[in-house]
Amino acid sequence: MSYGRYGRPALKNSVDVQLQTAFTDSNWNTVIRLADKRFKTLKDPYYEAIRIAAESQLDGTTERCTALIAIDELVKSKAVPDYDTLELLEWAARDYLYDTEYAETLGPLRARWVKANPKSKFSVKCLQSCLEYWDLVSAQQIATTLDKAFANSGDRQYMFWSITLTYLLSVSPQCSEASKKVYSLLVVKQLERAADITENAEKVESKDRGLLQEEEISLYYRVMLSHGSKEDFISRMQSPKLGPLAQLKEGRKDLFYQALNAYESWGEWDRIYDLCRQALRLGLDGVTPTFSVCDYKVWKKFALAASKSKDQETALGEVQSILKEFIALKTNTAMYKKNIALALLDTAFRQPEVPGSSGNDSGVTPRVIQIGLYLDSYFDKLSAFDDVKDFVAELSFEEVKGLMEEVLPKMLEEKSDKSSQVILKSLICKLRYLLTTCTQTLSHNASVVDGQEQDKPYQCRLCSTLTSLPCESCLRSVVTEAAQIYQQIVDDSELLAAIPRLDKDPRIDLALVMGNSILKLSGLRPRTSDVAPAPLRDVNPSLFLQAVLVLDTQLKVTPSDVALRLLLAQLYLLLGCASYAYQIWTPLEVKRTIQDSLSPLFFDRISSLSPGLFTGTRPLMEPLRSYYNNSLHSSCPLRIWDAFSSGSYSSILEMTEFDSKLRRSCTLMMSIVEERRATRAFGGKIECEIGDLALTENIDDTTTLLNKTDYGSFVNLESPHGPPIQEFLRIGPELSNERAHLSFLSEQYLDLIHHKPPKDHRPYKPSEAALKERAYTFETLSQLNNSLTSFIHRPTTPAALTSPEATYYTIISLLSAAVLTALSTTRADPYPSETMSVITSSIRTAFTGLRTRFTSSSSSSSSSSTNSTNGVDETFYSLTDMHTLSHVRETALAMRHSAAFVQAWNDRELARDRSGKSTLHKDGLAELKALDAMAAKTITEVKGHIQKLKEQLGGGGWLDKMLDWTFGGAAAEGTTEGEGEGEKTAKVRKAVEDVVGGREGAEEWVGKVVESWGQGVKGWGLVRME
Amino acid sequence: MANFRQFRPDDLNKFSKCNLDPFTETYELGFYLQYHAKWPSLFQVAEDQHGNIIGYIMGKLESSPDYYKFSEHYLPWHAHITAVTVAPEARRLGIGKMLTEQLEAAADANDAWFVDLFVRSTNHKAIQFYKSMGYSIFRTVKDYYGDHSSDPTKSSEDAYDMRKPMKRDVKKEHIRENGEKFEVDPSDVW
């Protein structure tokens, strides 16, 4: 009998045609009748199973459960079931059998059957079935039975299935802690025994029970690393047959890396040194191909290990000697040459003494010379900056000067062709930007003078000006220089013609340097605490807009540049232009498998920024939803049977781990929550409570949800001393376990208070049903309150939330407590006034704080007053902080709906129990009504605010207004800035104007920005406020 | 700089440098996992110092089904290159070549007769690249692709089936001269 997972099994050949036909035609009533008749005549229980399977296909609830009941009876009977009966029943129960039930019913039945028929060809099918339901306990039992049955047959597969499943069980939650220990010991012993057979045999044959294939040895390494002791592992790695070096000779590089990584995690540097040295020698001697050993990782670990050696000088000498031998090899490809060049650089930085810091006046130390040599060879490669960035950041100040004032200018002089010159110049610009993020370029000045705190507590050692962090003078110089080189390229047709032949268009790098520098000058900083103001509140809007304009202009020239597109999508989200950000995001084609790691870059918090995006023709989250549904539809890791049947044991472990992580993805939770919030915003129907979704069924408070956002494609010009670029660009902190849990719990709370029983629901015993509902509601509220409180008070939580989010989740937590208290206090009970007062006053205080943050901008925006410092009116801040408005609305509605929920509860109690004894205490009702009134007032303000924004955007004069905001109008110029500052700002503005083509060049861009703001506000106009 | 190693599923979270490039297709999760599950040694990646994947090759080992054995188009046990990609920043460094060499080493280890691949007949750069690595055209598959990469007026494009013999093919029985002249239909390609 063979069928796909849910394919209908074929009946036994012995079954008559009439019954076969009825079964094939899904003529279930006929099947039931005929099967029953045959059973009575033939007394063959198989016909009874056919009858049950057919009955399970009928619509009635009782009939549908027949297969489950039959399976239960089989489990209890202890008899060995018939295989075909099992197949039929498993198929019949397919829609009602949850994985846990399978592990208690069909799984053990399958295991029982295999034990009785170990050599049957169907045994493997039984194993496959157990794996499909991820019933590891039964699967391991079956694999062990198969291993024993075929121990002498030479079929190694069963032995390794058994070992692999024992290992999986030893790390699975399906196994008790005590059993985990037993299985851990067992799997180690099994593999040690297999390893010993290999060690002691002259030659391992495929019939032996030793380790032979790479996948088998990989399993041995992994299990020993996971469950064995460090000493055992190290001792076993010395094996001349199974040790990493022996395996490397066989071309098994993965095993070599496993050992190397293990040694590194234990700080076994002498072993790393020896292993790398011997491996590289194998490459030199031609024993193993160079691609097996010539990775940069090997060189880096080798140099690092040498630097930690007791005899550092000799060890580093050996590294250099081997490097020289590799340099002499003729067979090196460009990539290996580059790896070797980087290894030389790395070795220079591992030398014991830093010559620049030993009183040597010249900064041109061996380290600097090595950077120069590297750049001389690779300056025109796209990755050149990334390759040297960390080394440059490690230089002393004198070395920095040596590099920037001697080595690089000399290199520039030596470049004769124009293309090389501009590429090198743009690389120097990037390095200059990098140095503004390095601490060695600043020296401390007195931070307090005459009792006054100084706003410029550093002196820049490069330009000697007093500065705050980073040096604004240097950043301005970088901008003007980058703009000059940019102009040089644009004005030179020869250079423009050369660009397609280059590794990368240098204009992109220059635009990125300018953009990043101006963003820093604007005051854009990572928002790291929950008290941070709205994203652009502390930013100079003019400079921010200039930065966006420069980058946007470049994107028009080079639309296929991914890094530019990613950066701009983030910046437009910050600017409140979500629809335009979406236009920029869409061509990146983030689809299918890469969504989990890349979608957060656009979709995180999107419902709070621009719910209107969800009103498009295609549901915004559909691709994500279908990705998770397709990838996680079964509790079994996708394609796991392929790995079992192919003997890919390391793949089995990795795929299982990957599957577990995907189920705990923060992106998954984000996609569900964002969609639900948007659905609610437009009054749509939420089909299923969040806790009932298959994708969330295994998530509880103890589950650690994982953020796997991939920032790899961002161009990060920042030094390792400071935060990476993505932290400057987000609305708030990235996805996190804390935020994902809080959003999940809050949605569960909203599900509870929004729950309405179906209209046709008439309980048979209303009082009993009410008691059950009461118990369920109290229990749920209590659990939610505990969980929310616990997550909110974790020390890591404040750094994981924006300020409006922190308030929202705090208030949801407090509301759950308020509602629980109100519901559990009837009019006859003493009123817990103190508790309730603390809860409601906390809600009021938190909500007032959030409301103040919102109304301070909304009241100003209504008057369109110009911000005297920054030259923009408050409309700008309102448009760029819809996130706060969104949370004001969400919080206010949660307060209103909580009050309504309590009131409805009271009304129901009043209707049910005319005595009025079970109605709620009037003080509790009054407290919630007061919260409702407060929230209702705020909702009116939110509506008014949106209406005013709509009117303001509908008004004329936006082109001039935006150009003035960006470049500074006549009124804004020279307002509060001193003469010197104004001049400096003007230099940056002039540089920007040169690159973008002046104010005229920016007009089209202004149109797009204002249009996007308009679309965002229009979307908000459609959002329900009740 | 690069390190080469076998693919791990976690690498999928570091694919952006390759897969945001418009010339690289992104598949469903099951597709990548199938290759990792069945032919782990033929799914190799190159990673940079931050763990970002800057190149990868996916291949498989197979032969035509037995019932095809008497067909002139029967393919004996061989390795097939399904996809190879290198991130823009890592091009011109020979990473594609090194990934292909590693797949060839795995093909030899698995006793394959040859390695084959399909390439658009107008993709001269790729054809040249494979020729430089010892591949030759074995046959032309007419109208294999349902679109044309450079001519929007055409609704299809031919593919070249290119091959490189492995160690097992001592007598070079599985390659031929002037392979582009041997035309077959897509239905002949298993």
XYZ file of N, CA and C in Angstrom, chain A residues 214-215 253-254 257 291 294-298 333-336 338-339 342 378 381-383 386-387 390 500-503 560 562 566 588-594 596-598 627 630-631 638-639 642-643 646 648 650-651 654-655 657-658 661-662 708-713, chain B residues 1-22 24-41 44-45 47-50 52 54 87-95 97-98 101-103 105-106 109:
390
model
N 31.742 10.280 5.381
C 31.913 11.614 5.971
C 30.731 11.993 6.861
N 29.523 11.683 6.392
C 28.331 12.044 7.169
C 28.296 11.302 8.506
N 36.636 18.724 4.603
C 36.979 20.001 5.217
C 36.057 20.362 6.384
N 34.783 19.954 6.256
C 33.813 20.298 7.284
C 34.242 19.778 8.660
N 36.953 21.941 10.107
C 36.398 23.173 10.691
C 35.690 22.922 12.021
N 41.898 24.594 -2.120
C 40.602 25.105 -1.655
C 40.155 24.471 -0.350
N 42.849 26.934 2.144
C 43.326 28.301 1.939
C 42.309 29.378 2.296
N 41.339 29.031 3.084
C 40.352 30.031 3.481
C 40.984 31.078 4.384
N 40.420 32.259 4.330
C 40.920 33.344 5.179
C 40.764 32.987 6.658
N 39.680 32.270 6.935
C 39.419 31.866 8.324
C 40.597 31.077 8.896
N 41.185 30.207 8.074
C 42.312 29.387 8.542
C 43.513 30.292 8.831
N 44.432 31.263 -7.243
C 43.443 32.065 -7.970
C 43.412 33.453 -7.333
N 42.679 34.357 -7.986
C 42.603 35.740 -7.486
C 42.096 35.771 -6.034
N 41.136 34.887 -5.749
C 40.560 34.898 -4.398
C 41.583 34.458 -3.362
N 42.376 33.417 -3.695
C 43.385 32.961 -2.742
C 44.481 34.000 -2.560
N 44.067 37.093 -2.735
C 43.488 38.124 -1.865
C 43.460 37.636 -0.406
N 43.078 36.390 -0.219
C 43.088 35.834 1.145
C 44.492 35.907 1.744
N 45.396 39.423 2.655
C 44.731 39.800 3.912
C 45.385 39.112 5.105
N 44.369 46.234 -4.222
C 42.927 45.969 -4.242
C 42.045 47.214 -4.101
N 38.721 47.253 -5.923
C 37.725 46.199 -5.690
C 36.620 46.739 -4.801
N 35.436 46.245 -5.087
C 34.254 46.697 -4.355
C 34.386 46.483 -2.848
N 35.085 45.434 -2.476
C 35.153 45.086 -1.054
C 36.367 45.711 -0.351
N 35.706 47.431 3.032
C 35.316 46.461 4.068
C 36.503 45.625 4.531
N 37.388 45.311 3.576
C 38.541 44.470 3.909
C 39.481 45.160 4.908
N 38.399 47.350 9.561
C 38.698 47.018 10.962
C 40.170 47.250 11.288
N 31.065 51.717 -16.514
C 30.586 50.320 -16.654
C 31.690 49.279 -16.553
N 32.916 49.679 -16.793
C 34.022 48.707 -16.723
C 34.576 48.572 -15.303
N 34.107 49.416 -14.394
C 34.650 49.394 -13.025
C 33.892 48.394 -12.155
N 34.532 48.006 -11.043
C 33.902 47.089 -10.104
C 32.628 47.697 -9.531
N 19.741 50.156 -9.836
C 19.906 48.747 -9.461
C 20.793 48.565 -8.231
N 21.576 47.943 -4.715
C 20.793 47.376 -3.612
C 21.002 48.146 -2.306
N 18.140 49.943 -0.084
C 17.828 49.548 1.299
C 17.906 50.744 2.235
N 13.284 45.333 -4.938
C 14.281 44.425 -4.343
C 13.819 42.966 -4.425
N 12.522 42.801 -4.665
C 11.946 41.451 -4.812
C 12.310 40.523 -3.658
N 12.017 40.991 -2.482
C 12.221 40.118 -1.310
C 11.060 39.133 -1.288
N 11.334 37.896 -1.640
C 10.252 36.921 -1.758
C 10.711 35.557 -1.258
N 9.750 34.699 -1.094
C 9.994 33.302 -0.689
C 10.957 33.203 0.499
N 12.028 32.427 0.314
C 12.845 32.037 1.463
C 13.530 33.208 2.163
N 13.876 34.277 1.435
C 14.643 35.340 2.092
C 13.747 36.313 2.867
N 12.035 35.851 5.604
C 12.159 35.770 7.060
C 13.267 36.698 7.564
N 14.355 36.772 6.822
C 15.482 37.581 7.292
C 15.447 39.016 6.782
N 14.697 39.279 5.707
C 14.759 40.634 5.136
C 13.475 41.447 5.306
N 4.557 31.992 2.927
C 5.874 31.387 3.161
C 5.864 30.543 4.443
N 3.559 27.448 4.082
C 4.164 26.391 3.258
C 5.325 25.711 3.967
N 6.102 26.506 4.678
C 7.329 25.959 5.263
C 7.086 25.234 6.577
N 10.773 20.415 7.146
C 10.608 20.252 5.707
C 11.753 19.414 5.117
N 11.398 18.457 4.288
C 12.359 17.632 3.545
C 13.223 16.724 4.420
N 13.996 13.244 3.107
C 15.037 13.223 2.063
C 16.412 13.028 2.703
N 16.625 13.719 3.820
C 17.921 13.629 4.488
C 18.117 12.246 5.107
N 18.793 9.759 2.347
C 20.086 9.962 1.682
C 21.265 9.751 2.625
N 22.122 11.692 5.046
C 22.773 12.982 5.340
C 22.520 13.344 6.802
N 24.300 14.918 9.158
C 24.527 16.289 9.639
C 23.416 17.202 9.130
N 22.911 16.919 7.912
C 21.796 17.727 7.396
C 20.562 17.546 8.277
N 20.999 19.756 11.261
C 20.921 21.179 10.914
C 19.505 21.583 10.509
N 18.835 20.714 9.759
C 17.470 21.045 9.314
C 16.510 21.074 10.501
N 17.305 21.873 13.571
C 17.617 23.096 14.299
C 17.040 24.326 13.566
N 17.190 24.327 12.255
C 16.679 25.441 11.456
C 15.156 25.534 11.582
N 14.150 27.008 14.797
C 14.367 28.460 14.831
C 13.309 29.197 14.008
N 12.956 28.615 12.870
C 11.959 29.279 12.016
C 10.611 29.373 12.735
N 16.338 37.325 13.255
C 17.382 36.892 12.320
C 17.531 37.892 11.175
N 17.213 39.136 11.451
C 17.267 40.143 10.383
C 18.665 40.204 9.770
N 18.676 40.242 8.455
C 19.938 40.225 7.705
C 20.290 41.657 7.287
N 21.305 42.205 7.921
C 21.741 43.566 7.588
C 22.953 43.543 6.651
N 23.285 42.353 6.148
C 24.507 42.176 5.373
C 24.628 43.075 4.159
N 23.502 43.482 3.571
C 23.590 44.271 2.342
C 23.648 45.774 2.586
N 37.582 38.842 0.743
C 38.055 37.638 1.388
C 36.929 36.628 1.485
N 37.293 35.378 1.469
C 36.217 34.378 1.466
C 36.644 33.087 2.147
N 35.651 32.420 2.673
C 35.825 31.065 3.184
C 34.855 30.176 2.410
N 35.258 28.981 2.155
C 34.396 28.047 1.414
C 34.028 26.883 2.321
N 32.790 26.516 2.271
C 32.339 25.380 3.097
C 31.002 24.886 2.568
N 30.532 23.791 3.164
C 29.211 23.278 2.784
C 28.126 24.216 3.281
N 27.040 24.252 2.544
C 25.878 25.050 2.937
C 25.295 24.535 4.256
N 24.798 25.469 5.060
C 24.012 25.117 6.260
C 22.695 25.876 6.156
N 21.577 25.329 6.623
C 20.297 26.037 6.470
C 20.317 27.460 7.037
N 21.080 27.691 8.099
C 21.145 29.044 8.668
C 21.704 30.058 7.674
N 22.430 29.571 6.664
C 22.967 30.487 5.650
C 21.853 31.228 4.916
N 20.664 30.643 4.885
C 19.552 31.288 4.183
C 19.237 32.656 4.780
N 19.598 32.831 6.043
C 19.389 34.138 6.683
C 20.510 35.114 6.365
N 21.443 34.678 5.554
C 22.580 35.542 5.200
C 22.742 35.601 3.682
N 21.646 35.401 2.975
C 21.695 35.292 1.516
C 21.562 36.643 0.800
N 21.361 37.728 1.539
C 20.940 38.965 0.863
C 21.944 39.452 -0.172
N 23.228 39.303 0.087
C 24.215 39.833 -0.865
C 24.106 39.137 -2.220
N 23.715 37.885 -2.197
C 23.538 37.161 -3.468
C 22.121 37.348 -4.001
N 21.133 37.152 -3.125
C 19.776 37.014 -3.644
C 19.038 38.326 -3.855
N 19.586 39.435 -3.388
C 18.971 40.717 -3.741
C 19.463 41.179 -5.112
N 20.441 40.475 -5.637
C 20.894 40.778 -6.986
C 19.809 40.288 -7.958
N 19.374 41.142 -8.872
C 18.231 40.755 -9.719
C 18.479 39.523 -10.585
N 19.760 36.745 -9.576
C 19.727 35.513 -8.774
C 18.290 35.204 -8.372
N 17.860 33.998 -8.692
C 16.488 33.608 -8.359
C 16.421 33.150 -6.894
N 15.317 33.501 -6.243
C 15.096 32.981 -4.884
C 14.013 31.913 -4.960
N 14.312 30.752 -4.407
C 13.373 29.630 -4.477
C 12.644 29.453 -3.142
N 11.701 28.509 -3.158
C 11.014 28.152 -1.918
C 11.998 27.437 -0.990
N 11.697 27.463 0.283
C 12.588 26.847 1.273
C 12.847 25.369 0.960
N 11.786 24.666 0.586
C 11.916 23.230 0.332
C 12.935 22.914 -0.759
N 13.080 23.830 -1.714
C 14.013 23.612 -2.813
C 15.447 23.586 -2.289
N 15.801 24.577 -1.482
C 17.168 24.617 -0.914
C 17.390 23.411 0.003
N 16.372 23.134 0.812
C 16.547 22.055 1.790
C 16.643 20.688 1.113
N 15.970 20.561 -0.018
C 16.058 19.292 -0.743
C 17.512 19.029 -1.165
N 18.168 20.048 -1.664
C 19.573 19.896 -2.083
C 20.475 19.620 -0.889
N 20.194 20.334 0.200
C 21.000 20.137 1.407
C 20.785 18.735 1.965
N 19.559 18.255 1.857
C 19.240 16.935 2.406
C 19.824 15.813 1.558
N 19.707 15.964 0.248
C 20.093 14.841 -0.625
C 21.547 14.879 -1.073
N 22.037 16.078 -1.338
C 23.399 16.166 -1.881
C 24.189 17.244 -1.146
N 24.394 17.090 0.165
C 25.030 18.174 0.939
C 26.407 18.567 0.422
N 27.150 17.587 -0.133
C 28.504 17.947 -0.568
C 28.494 18.718 -1.889
N 27.612 24.117 -1.961
C 28.747 24.799 -1.319
C 28.517 26.305 -1.292
N 29.061 26.958 -0.275
C 28.920 28.419 -0.200
C 30.287 29.065 0.002
N 31.630 32.486 2.040
C 31.144 33.498 2.990
C 32.220 34.544 3.215
N 31.787 35.764 3.566
C 32.762 36.809 3.882
C 33.073 36.802 5.378
N 33.848 37.797 5.827
C 34.295 37.769 7.222
C 33.157 37.960 8.231
N 32.000 38.452 7.741
C 30.863 38.643 8.654
C 29.856 37.505 8.568
N 28.327 36.677 5.846
C 27.402 36.868 4.721
C 27.784 35.923 3.593
N 28.481 35.144 0.001
C 28.818 35.959 -1.175
C 28.877 35.103 -2.448
N 27.902 37.128 -5.455
C 27.447 38.496 -5.150
C 28.266 39.505 -5.953
N 27.637 40.612 -6.354
C 28.356 41.604 -7.172
C 29.703 41.999 -6.581
N 29.767 42.166 -5.265
C 31.011 42.639 -4.653
C 32.134 41.597 -4.689
N 31.769 40.353 -4.963
C 32.778 39.291 -4.910
C 33.120 38.749 -6.296
N 32.642 39.460 -7.320
C 32.914 38.965 -8.683
C 34.340 39.293 -9.106
N 34.760 38.651 -10.148
C 36.099 38.840 -10.740
C 37.218 38.373 -9.804
N 36.880 37.503 -8.882
C 37.910 36.967 -7.981
C 38.046 35.456 -8.137
N 37.306 34.900 -9.054
C 37.405 33.456 -9.289
C 36.571 32.631 -8.324
N 35.626 33.268 -7.648
C 34.820 32.505 -6.672
C 33.926 31.491 -7.387
N 34.530 29.995 -10.101
C 35.395 28.899 -10.553
C 35.699 27.950 -9.384
N 35.979 28.563 -8.245
C 36.325 27.724 -7.098
C 35.127 26.905 -6.608
N 34.771 24.082 -8.991
C 35.809 23.055 -8.760
C 35.442 22.173 -7.567
N 34.873 22.805 -6.559
C 34.510 22.018 -5.372
C 33.374 21.057 -5.683
N 32.442 21.529 -6.506
C 31.351 20.630 -6.896
C 31.909 19.478 -7.743
N 34.869 18.223 -7.490
C 35.543 17.293 -6.568
C 34.519 16.369 -5.920
N 33.366 16.936 -5.555
C 32.314 16.107 -4.948
C 31.765 15.125 -5.974
N 34.171 12.362 -6.171
C 34.074 11.528 -4.961
C 32.868 10.615 -5.026
